[in-house]
Amino acid sequence: MDCLTDVRGIRVGHAGDLQAATGCTVVICESGAVAGVDVRGGAPGTRETDLLDSKNLVEKVHALYLSGGSAFGLDGASGVMRYLEERDIGFDTGVAKVPIVPGAVIFDLSIGDSKKRPDFKMGYDACLNASDKNDMMGNVGAGIGATVGKYFGDEFSMKGGLGTASIRAGDLLVGALVVVNCLGDVVDPENGTIIAGTLNMEKTGFANTIELMKRGFSGGAGLGRNTTIGVIATNARLSKAGANKAASMAHNGLARTIKPVHTMYDGDAIFCLSTGEIDADISIVGALAAEAVAKAVVRAVESAETLYGRICCRDLK
């Protein structure tokens, strides 16, 4: 299917509100998966990322939560925890099994209804919708309210979205799912052409954010309304240190497709899940992860649809 759920044991579910232009996405691994994370943006909104540090106790997570709603959207992770608790899934503390659900959010409050955000019910519903054959992309889940190219503010931004892809090398499989909500422009990594980003004043083409920066143009009111978040999953057997390294290398996929990336106004974060089925070289896993992430980013904007005046790349004339 060429998506994150190609990795056995991984399920993906989405829930959202198109009228409010927000939603959430859950990646479930009920048997548990060794996890890591790399947060590089200067304005992150995250949950339970500290426990993924290699020196900390918990080895495995049971789900990852991606959401709109800025910090408000983190509330939906409680719904994911309830779903897992009802199925007796979690870290056994001796008195209760505590589901481990790290997460991250994007800022999408400037599109749709800022008073409606992902909540407990939406997080729970995303779990109910989870499937091991989910290749939905574009305006779905956490990608519903995603926008890109906000250097001149929201008025000159375009529609972002959610994308997924996978890369196989023999028995090794690496999948990616990315919610693209960046300050910068999205480019085709094959030729460097901008395919979605900050529009020019006439809204007939692209202003080219990097060139604007080179010429000393200051950004607009949309600078703090960004963040690209995602998940990579692999059937490779990784330690927590290895999972953190793979997540770090996966960011290379963002660097190839988003210009600029990892600014002080982005909260970019990528999680890694390892299901531990085969032995593999961590360098190969990381290299494939970057390829899958780049592919997912391009698919996210190519699959997006125009919403609340934010045109998608297919509708740009």
mmCIF file of C-alpha atoms in Angstrom:
data_model
loop_
_atom_site.group_PDB
_atom_site.id
_atom_site.type_symbol
_atom_site.label_atom_id
_atom_site.label_comp_id
_atom_site.label_asym_id
_atom_site.label_seq_id
_atom_site.Cartn_x
_atom_site.Cartn_y
_atom_site.Cartn_z
ATOM 1 C CA MET A 1 0.000 0.000 0.000
ATOM 2 C CA ASP A 2 3.057 2.282 0.314
ATOM 3 C CA CYS A 3 2.113 3.730 3.699
ATOM 4 C CA LEU A 4 2.997 3.582 7.401
ATOM 5 C CA THR A 5 0.699 0.637 8.053
ATOM 6 C CA ASP A 6 2.776 -1.541 5.743
ATOM 7 C CA VAL A 7 4.797 -2.197 8.908
ATOM 8 C CA ARG A 8 3.138 -5.180 10.593
ATOM 9 C CA GLY A 9 1.626 -4.427 13.996
ATOM 10 C CA ILE A 10 0.976 -0.761 13.217
ATOM 11 C CA ARG A 11 -2.546 0.661 12.920
ATOM 12 C CA VAL A 12 -3.495 4.235 12.022
ATOM 13 C CA GLY A 13 -6.759 6.018 12.769
ATOM 14 C CA HIS A 14 -8.062 9.514 12.088
ATOM 15 C CA ALA A 15 -10.850 11.660 13.480
ATOM 16 C CA GLY A 16 -11.699 15.291 12.877
ATOM 17 C CA ASP A 17 -14.106 18.124 12.264
ATOM 18 C CA LEU A 18 -13.963 19.576 8.739
ATOM 19 C CA GLN A 19 -16.147 22.547 9.689
ATOM 20 C CA ALA A 20 -13.841 23.452 12.562
ATOM 21 C CA ALA A 21 -10.823 22.542 10.368
ATOM 22 C CA THR A 22 -9.034 20.428 12.950
ATOM 23 C CA GLY A 23 -8.453 16.789 13.808
ATOM 24 C CA CYS A 24 -6.165 14.159 15.239
ATOM 25 C CA THR A 25 -4.352 11.003 14.165
ATOM 26 C CA VAL A 26 -3.356 8.035 16.285
ATOM 27 C CA VAL A 27 -0.710 5.410 15.515
ATOM 28 C CA ILE A 28 -1.409 2.301 17.591
ATOM 29 C CA CYS A 29 1.015 -0.523 18.375
ATOM 30 C CA GLU A 30 -0.884 -2.634 20.897
ATOM 31 C CA SER A 31 1.974 -5.112 21.426
ATOM 32 C CA GLY A 32 4.259 -2.195 22.232
ATOM 33 C CA ALA A 33 7.136 -0.812 20.197
ATOM 34 C CA VAL A 34 10.518 0.568 21.158
ATOM 35 C CA ALA A 35 10.304 4.292 20.527
ATOM 36 C CA GLY A 36 12.443 7.364 20.084
ATOM 37 C CA VAL A 37 11.912 10.987 19.140
ATOM 38 C CA ASP A 38 13.833 13.967 17.824
ATOM 39 C CA VAL A 39 12.376 17.445 18.407
ATOM 40 C CA ARG A 40 14.152 20.125 16.375
ATOM 41 C CA GLY A 41 11.805 23.052 15.933
ATOM 42 C CA GLY A 42 12.010 26.020 18.279
ATOM 43 C CA ALA A 43 8.323 26.040 19.236
ATOM 44 C CA PRO A 44 7.285 22.455 20.045
ATOM 45 C CA GLY A 45 4.046 21.252 21.573
ATOM 46 C CA THR A 46 4.651 17.737 22.874
ATOM 47 C CA ARG A 47 3.604 15.116 25.409
ATOM 48 C CA GLU A 48 5.650 12.358 27.117
ATOM 49 C CA THR A 49 8.758 12.926 24.989
ATOM 50 C CA ASP A 50 11.147 12.926 27.966
ATOM 51 C CA LEU A 51 10.470 9.258 28.704
ATOM 52 C CA LEU A 52 11.827 8.377 25.238
ATOM 53 C CA ASP A 53 15.291 9.519 26.299
ATOM 54 C CA SER A 54 17.610 6.504 26.215
ATOM 55 C CA LYS A 55 18.506 6.860 29.897
ATOM 56 C CA ASN A 56 14.909 6.683 31.111
ATOM 57 C CA LEU A 57 12.960 3.622 32.255
ATOM 58 C CA VAL A 58 10.119 2.887 29.845
ATOM 59 C CA GLU A 59 11.237 0.939 26.767
ATOM 60 C CA LYS A 60 8.044 0.673 24.756
ATOM 61 C CA VAL A 61 5.057 2.805 23.847
ATOM 62 C CA HIS A 62 1.573 1.633 22.882
ATOM 63 C CA ALA A 63 0.434 4.531 20.700
ATOM 64 C CA LEU A 64 1.527 7.888 19.340
ATOM 65 C CA TYR A 65 -0.815 10.847 19.115
ATOM 66 C CA LEU A 66 -0.628 13.638 16.495
ATOM 67 C CA SER A 67 -3.099 16.483 16.655
ATOM 68 C CA GLY A 68 -4.230 19.931 15.671
ATOM 69 C CA GLY A 69 -5.470 22.424 18.242
ATOM 70 C CA SER A 70 -2.069 23.623 19.452
ATOM 71 C CA ALA A 71 -1.523 22.815 23.154
ATOM 72 C CA PHE A 72 -5.285 22.442 23.612
ATOM 73 C CA GLY A 73 -5.199 19.437 21.286
ATOM 74 C CA LEU A 74 -3.052 17.419 23.689
ATOM 75 C CA ASP A 75 -6.299 16.705 25.557
ATOM 76 C CA GLY A 76 -7.162 14.064 22.936
ATOM 77 C CA ALA A 77 -4.337 11.807 24.112
ATOM 78 C CA SER A 78 -6.427 11.036 27.196
ATOM 79 C CA GLY A 79 -9.010 9.448 24.912
ATOM 80 C CA VAL A 80 -6.289 7.266 23.429
ATOM 81 C CA MET A 81 -5.244 6.216 26.919
ATOM 82 C CA ARG A 82 -8.818 5.280 27.794
ATOM 83 C CA TYR A 83 -9.150 3.182 24.627
ATOM 84 C CA LEU A 84 -5.957 1.263 25.469
ATOM 85 C CA GLU A 85 -6.821 0.886 29.167
ATOM 86 C CA GLU A 86 -10.161 -0.687 28.249
ATOM 87 C CA ARG A 87 -8.175 -3.331 26.362
ATOM 88 C CA ASP A 88 -5.757 -3.936 29.264
ATOM 89 C CA ILE A 89 -2.847 -2.436 27.324
ATOM 90 C CA GLY A 90 -0.128 -0.460 29.070
ATOM 91 C CA PHE A 91 3.007 -0.388 31.175
ATOM 92 C CA ASP A 92 2.443 -2.704 34.148
ATOM 93 C CA THR A 93 3.073 -0.767 37.353
ATOM 94 C CA GLY A 94 1.827 -3.575 39.579
ATOM 95 C CA VAL A 95 -1.361 -1.740 40.505
ATOM 96 C CA ALA A 96 -2.488 -0.667 37.043
ATOM 97 C CA LYS A 97 -1.428 -0.859 33.431
ATOM 98 C CA VAL A 98 -0.612 2.658 32.246
ATOM 99 C CA PRO A 99 -0.767 3.190 28.470
ATOM 100 C CA ILE A 100 2.276 5.087 27.203
ATOM 101 C CA VAL A 101 1.130 7.625 24.591
ATOM 102 C CA PRO A 102 3.638 10.301 23.568
ATOM 103 C CA GLY A 103 2.342 12.954 21.212
ATOM 104 C CA ALA A 104 2.820 16.236 19.417
ATOM 105 C CA VAL A 105 0.549 18.971 18.081
ATOM 106 C CA ILE A 106 0.423 21.509 15.286
ATOM 107 C CA PHE A 107 -0.980 25.047 15.405
ATOM 108 C CA ASP A 108 -4.140 25.183 13.289
ATOM 109 C CA LEU A 109 -6.212 27.661 15.319
ATOM 110 C CA SER A 110 -6.043 30.323 12.587
ATOM 111 C CA ILE A 111 -8.146 28.259 10.181
ATOM 112 C CA GLY A 112 -11.741 27.186 10.833
ATOM 113 C CA ASP A 113 -13.106 27.552 14.378
ATOM 114 C CA SER A 114 -10.386 28.197 16.945
ATOM 115 C CA LYS A 115 -12.792 27.380 19.783
ATOM 116 C CA LYS A 116 -13.177 23.766 18.645
ATOM 117 C CA ARG A 117 -10.151 21.548 19.143
ATOM 118 C CA PRO A 118 -9.380 17.835 19.350
ATOM 119 C CA ASP A 119 -10.559 16.500 22.702
ATOM 120 C CA PHE A 120 -10.979 13.271 24.665
ATOM 121 C CA LYS A 121 -13.781 12.021 22.398
ATOM 122 C CA MET A 122 -11.939 12.788 19.185
ATOM 123 C CA GLY A 123 -8.852 10.956 20.411
ATOM 124 C CA TYR A 124 -10.993 7.966 21.379
ATOM 125 C CA ASP A 125 -12.820 8.036 18.033
ATOM 126 C CA ALA A 126 -9.519 8.060 16.154
ATOM 127 C CA CYS A 127 -8.658 4.789 17.922
ATOM 128 C CA LEU A 128 -12.020 3.280 16.948
ATOM 129 C CA ASN A 129 -11.252 4.209 13.335
ATOM 130 C CA ALA A 130 -7.782 2.658 13.387
ATOM 131 C CA SER A 131 -6.901 0.148 10.680
ATOM 132 C CA ASP A 132 -3.829 -1.777 9.583
ATOM 133 C CA LYS A 133 -4.622 -0.765 5.991
ATOM 134 C CA ASN A 134 -4.967 2.984 6.304
ATOM 135 C CA ASP A 135 -3.436 5.012 3.459
ATOM 136 C CA MET A 136 -5.684 8.101 3.760
ATOM 137 C CA MET A 137 -3.934 11.378 2.947
ATOM 138 C CA GLY A 138 -4.544 15.088 2.569
ATOM 139 C CA ASN A 139 -7.284 16.746 4.644
ATOM 140 C CA VAL A 140 -7.588 13.934 7.177
ATOM 141 C CA GLY A 141 -6.926 13.635 10.897
ATOM 142 C CA ALA A 142 -4.228 15.972 12.176
ATOM 143 C CA GLY A 143 -3.758 17.236 8.624
ATOM 144 C CA ILE A 144 -7.232 18.789 8.284
ATOM 145 C CA GLY A 145 -6.142 22.244 9.451
ATOM 146 C CA ALA A 146 -2.538 22.107 8.245
ATOM 147 C CA THR A 147 -1.247 24.992 6.123
ATOM 148 C CA VAL A 148 2.140 25.815 4.596
ATOM 149 C CA GLY A 149 4.092 28.864 3.482
ATOM 150 C CA LYS A 150 3.239 31.406 6.178
ATOM 151 C CA TYR A 151 6.106 33.886 5.909
ATOM 152 C CA PHE A 152 3.705 36.638 4.759
ATOM 153 C CA GLY A 153 0.972 35.520 7.180
ATOM 154 C CA ASP A 154 -2.069 33.312 6.792
ATOM 155 C CA GLU A 155 -3.516 35.295 3.866
ATOM 156 C CA PHE A 156 -0.700 34.154 1.584
ATOM 157 C CA SER A 157 -0.418 30.590 2.882
ATOM 158 C CA MET A 158 -1.535 27.402 1.129
ATOM 159 C CA LYS A 159 -3.148 24.169 2.250
ATOM 160 C CA GLY A 160 -0.930 21.528 3.806
ATOM 161 C CA GLY A 161 -2.043 18.094 4.942
ATOM 162 C CA LEU A 162 -1.125 14.596 6.002
ATOM 163 C CA GLY A 163 0.944 12.220 3.888
ATOM 164 C CA THR A 164 2.233 8.680 4.250
ATOM 165 C CA ALA A 165 4.710 6.449 2.416
ATOM 166 C CA SER A 166 6.984 3.447 2.874
ATOM 167 C CA ILE A 167 10.345 2.246 1.562
ATOM 168 C CA ARG A 168 11.456 -1.397 1.360
ATOM 169 C CA ALA A 169 14.971 -2.806 1.046
ATOM 170 C CA GLY A 170 14.835 -6.604 1.037
ATOM 171 C CA ASP A 171 13.130 -7.647 4.276
ATOM 172 C CA LEU A 172 13.652 -4.219 5.841
ATOM 173 C CA LEU A 173 10.640 -1.907 5.809
ATOM 174 C CA VAL A 174 10.432 1.711 6.918
ATOM 175 C CA GLY A 175 7.181 3.685 6.794
ATOM 176 C CA ALA A 176 6.447 7.337 7.456
ATOM 177 C CA LEU A 177 3.429 9.501 8.259
ATOM 178 C CA VAL A 178 3.866 13.285 8.278
ATOM 179 C CA VAL A 179 1.578 16.229 9.056
ATOM 180 C CA VAL A 180 2.895 19.169 7.013
ATOM 181 C CA ASN A 181 2.136 22.547 8.624
ATOM 182 C CA CYS A 182 5.346 24.451 7.984
ATOM 183 C CA LEU A 183 6.467 28.071 7.873
ATOM 184 C CA GLY A 184 8.559 27.306 4.804
ATOM 185 C CA ASP A 185 7.857 26.217 1.240
ATOM 186 C CA VAL A 186 7.452 22.575 0.217
ATOM 187 C CA VAL A 187 9.727 21.608 -2.666
ATOM 188 C CA ASP A 188 10.061 18.609 -4.941
ATOM 189 C CA PRO A 189 13.312 16.960 -3.758
ATOM 190 C CA GLU A 190 14.007 15.709 -7.272
ATOM 191 C CA ASN A 191 14.410 19.161 -8.807
ATOM 192 C CA GLY A 192 14.000 21.746 -6.030
ATOM 193 C CA THR A 193 10.820 23.206 -7.556
ATOM 194 C CA ILE A 194 8.380 24.753 -5.077
ATOM 195 C CA ILE A 195 5.060 22.900 -5.167
ATOM 196 C CA ALA A 196 3.338 24.656 -2.246
ATOM 197 C CA GLY A 197 4.326 27.616 -0.110
ATOM 198 C CA THR A 198 4.152 31.354 0.467
ATOM 199 C CA LEU A 199 2.166 32.971 -2.334
ATOM 200 C CA ASN A 200 3.224 36.162 -4.090
ATOM 201 C CA MET A 201 1.185 39.356 -3.709
ATOM 202 C CA GLU A 202 -0.967 38.473 -6.737
ATOM 203 C CA LYS A 203 -1.467 34.921 -5.469
ATOM 204 C CA THR A 204 -0.539 33.619 -8.895
ATOM 205 C CA GLY A 205 2.689 31.900 -7.918
ATOM 206 C CA PHE A 206 5.273 31.576 -5.173
ATOM 207 C CA ALA A 207 7.151 34.324 -3.358
ATOM 208 C CA ASN A 208 10.010 31.891 -2.495
ATOM 209 C CA THR A 209 10.589 32.140 1.249
ATOM 210 C CA ILE A 210 14.335 31.519 1.139
ATOM 211 C CA GLU A 211 14.805 34.289 -1.439
ATOM 212 C CA LEU A 212 12.694 36.631 0.707
ATOM 213 C CA MET A 213 14.989 35.930 3.640
ATOM 214 C CA LYS A 214 18.075 36.541 1.516
ATOM 215 C CA ARG A 215 16.671 39.937 0.524
ATOM 216 C CA GLY A 216 16.013 40.862 4.142
ATOM 217 C CA PHE A 217 12.217 40.705 4.141
ATOM 218 C CA SER A 218 10.791 40.196 7.634
ATOM 219 C CA GLY A 219 8.029 37.672 8.157
ATOM 220 C CA GLY A 220 4.389 38.447 8.828
ATOM 221 C CA ALA A 221 1.812 37.655 11.472
ATOM 222 C CA GLY A 222 1.787 33.918 10.745
ATOM 223 C CA LEU A 223 5.318 33.237 11.947
ATOM 224 C CA GLY A 224 4.289 31.455 15.155
ATOM 225 C CA ARG A 225 1.617 29.274 13.581
ATOM 226 C CA ASN A 226 3.541 26.312 12.279
ATOM 227 C CA THR A 227 5.046 22.873 12.995
ATOM 228 C CA THR A 228 5.582 19.685 11.008
ATOM 229 C CA ILE A 229 5.208 16.472 12.992
ATOM 230 C CA GLY A 230 5.440 12.846 12.025
ATOM 231 C CA VAL A 231 6.102 9.197 12.767
ATOM 232 C CA ILE A 232 8.423 6.654 11.210
ATOM 233 C CA ALA A 233 7.956 2.961 11.892
ATOM 234 C CA THR A 234 10.208 0.049 11.008
ATOM 235 C CA ASN A 235 10.312 -3.711 11.389
ATOM 236 C CA ALA A 236 13.998 -3.380 12.310
ATOM 237 C CA ARG A 237 15.098 -4.327 15.813
ATOM 238 C CA LEU A 238 16.278 -1.096 17.453
ATOM 239 C CA SER A 239 17.257 -0.076 20.965
ATOM 240 C CA LYS A 240 15.902 3.169 22.378
ATOM 241 C CA ALA A 241 19.187 4.800 21.371
ATOM 242 C CA GLY A 242 18.781 3.379 17.879
ATOM 243 C CA ALA A 243 15.198 4.597 17.651
ATOM 244 C CA ASN A 244 16.291 8.080 18.660
ATOM 245 C CA LYS A 245 19.040 8.007 16.036
ATOM 246 C CA ALA A 246 16.600 6.865 13.336
ATOM 247 C CA ALA A 247 14.228 9.694 14.281
ATOM 248 C CA SER A 248 17.144 12.104 14.022
ATOM 249 C CA MET A 249 18.118 10.880 10.551
ATOM 250 C CA ALA A 250 14.481 11.010 9.444
ATOM 251 C CA HIS A 251 14.599 14.790 9.796
ATOM 252 C CA ASN A 252 16.813 14.803 6.703
ATOM 253 C CA GLY A 253 13.619 14.081 4.774
ATOM 254 C CA LEU A 254 12.135 17.337 6.065
ATOM 255 C CA ALA A 255 15.293 19.228 5.122
ATOM 256 C CA ARG A 256 15.036 17.941 1.546
ATOM 257 C CA THR A 257 11.426 19.023 1.112
ATOM 258 C CA ILE A 258 10.783 22.045 3.381
ATOM 259 C CA LYS A 259 12.739 25.283 2.984
ATOM 260 C CA PRO A 260 13.441 26.647 5.511
ATOM 261 C CA VAL A 261 12.836 23.985 8.147
ATOM 262 C CA HIS A 262 13.396 23.771 11.928
ATOM 263 C CA THR A 263 12.979 27.529 12.438
ATOM 264 C CA MET A 264 12.268 29.164 15.785
ATOM 265 C CA TYR A 265 8.652 29.385 14.634
ATOM 266 C CA ASP A 266 8.270 25.641 13.923
ATOM 267 C CA GLY A 267 7.908 22.866 16.499
ATOM 268 C CA ASP A 268 9.118 20.087 14.203
ATOM 269 C CA ALA A 269 9.184 16.623 15.795
ATOM 270 C CA ILE A 270 9.532 13.077 14.446
ATOM 271 C CA PHE A 271 8.851 9.905 16.441
ATOM 272 C CA CYS A 272 10.240 6.464 15.646
ATOM 273 C CA LEU A 273 8.630 3.077 16.334
ATOM 274 C CA SER A 274 10.544 -0.213 16.128
ATOM 275 C CA THR A 275 8.566 -3.471 16.051
ATOM 276 C CA GLY A 276 11.731 -5.565 16.285
ATOM 277 C CA GLU A 277 11.227 -8.285 13.680
ATOM 278 C CA ILE A 278 14.581 -8.265 11.871
ATOM 279 C CA ASP A 279 18.173 -7.166 12.407
ATOM 280 C CA ALA A 280 19.239 -4.162 10.362
ATOM 281 C CA ASP A 281 21.978 -1.562 10.155
ATOM 282 C CA ILE A 282 20.791 1.619 11.890
ATOM 283 C CA SER A 283 22.412 3.756 9.195
ATOM 284 C CA ILE A 284 20.340 2.029 6.532
ATOM 285 C CA VAL A 285 17.177 2.379 8.619
ATOM 286 C CA GLY A 286 17.812 6.093 9.044
ATOM 287 C CA ALA A 287 18.587 6.626 5.381
ATOM 288 C CA LEU A 288 15.377 4.877 4.323
ATOM 289 C CA ALA A 289 13.441 6.845 6.944
ATOM 290 C CA ALA A 290 14.603 10.124 5.396
ATOM 291 C CA GLU A 291 13.488 8.904 1.963
ATOM 292 C CA ALA A 292 10.077 7.862 3.288
ATOM 293 C CA VAL A 293 9.589 11.155 5.127
ATOM 294 C CA ALA A 294 10.447 13.188 2.030
ATOM 295 C CA LYS A 295 7.992 11.155 -0.021
ATOM 296 C CA ALA A 296 5.267 11.575 2.606
ATOM 297 C CA VAL A 297 5.756 15.355 2.750
ATOM 298 C CA VAL A 298 5.255 15.713 -1.000
ATOM 299 C CA ARG A 299 2.216 13.446 -0.901
ATOM 300 C CA ALA A 300 0.719 15.478 1.957
ATOM 301 C CA VAL A 301 0.516 18.682 -0.082
ATOM 302 C CA GLU A 302 -0.311 16.938 -3.362
ATOM 303 C CA SER A 303 -3.259 15.173 -1.681
ATOM 304 C CA ALA A 304 -4.551 18.249 0.152
ATOM 305 C CA GLU A 305 -7.749 20.033 -0.867
ATOM 306 C CA THR A 306 -8.583 23.741 -0.730
ATOM 307 C CA LEU A 307 -10.200 24.678 2.589
ATOM 308 C CA TYR A 308 -11.250 28.020 4.120
ATOM 309 C CA GLY A 309 -9.550 29.969 1.345
ATOM 310 C CA ARG A 310 -6.210 28.167 1.672
ATOM 311 C CA ILE A 311 -5.754 26.857 -1.843
ATOM 312 C CA CYS A 312 -4.099 23.534 -2.511
ATOM 313 C CA CYS A 313 -1.318 23.084 -5.041
ATOM 314 C CA ARG A 314 -3.716 21.475 -7.526
ATOM 315 C CA ASP A 315 -5.915 24.584 -7.533
ATOM 316 C CA LEU A 316 -3.091 27.120 -7.953
ATOM 317 C CA LYS A 317 -3.501 28.577 -11.443
#
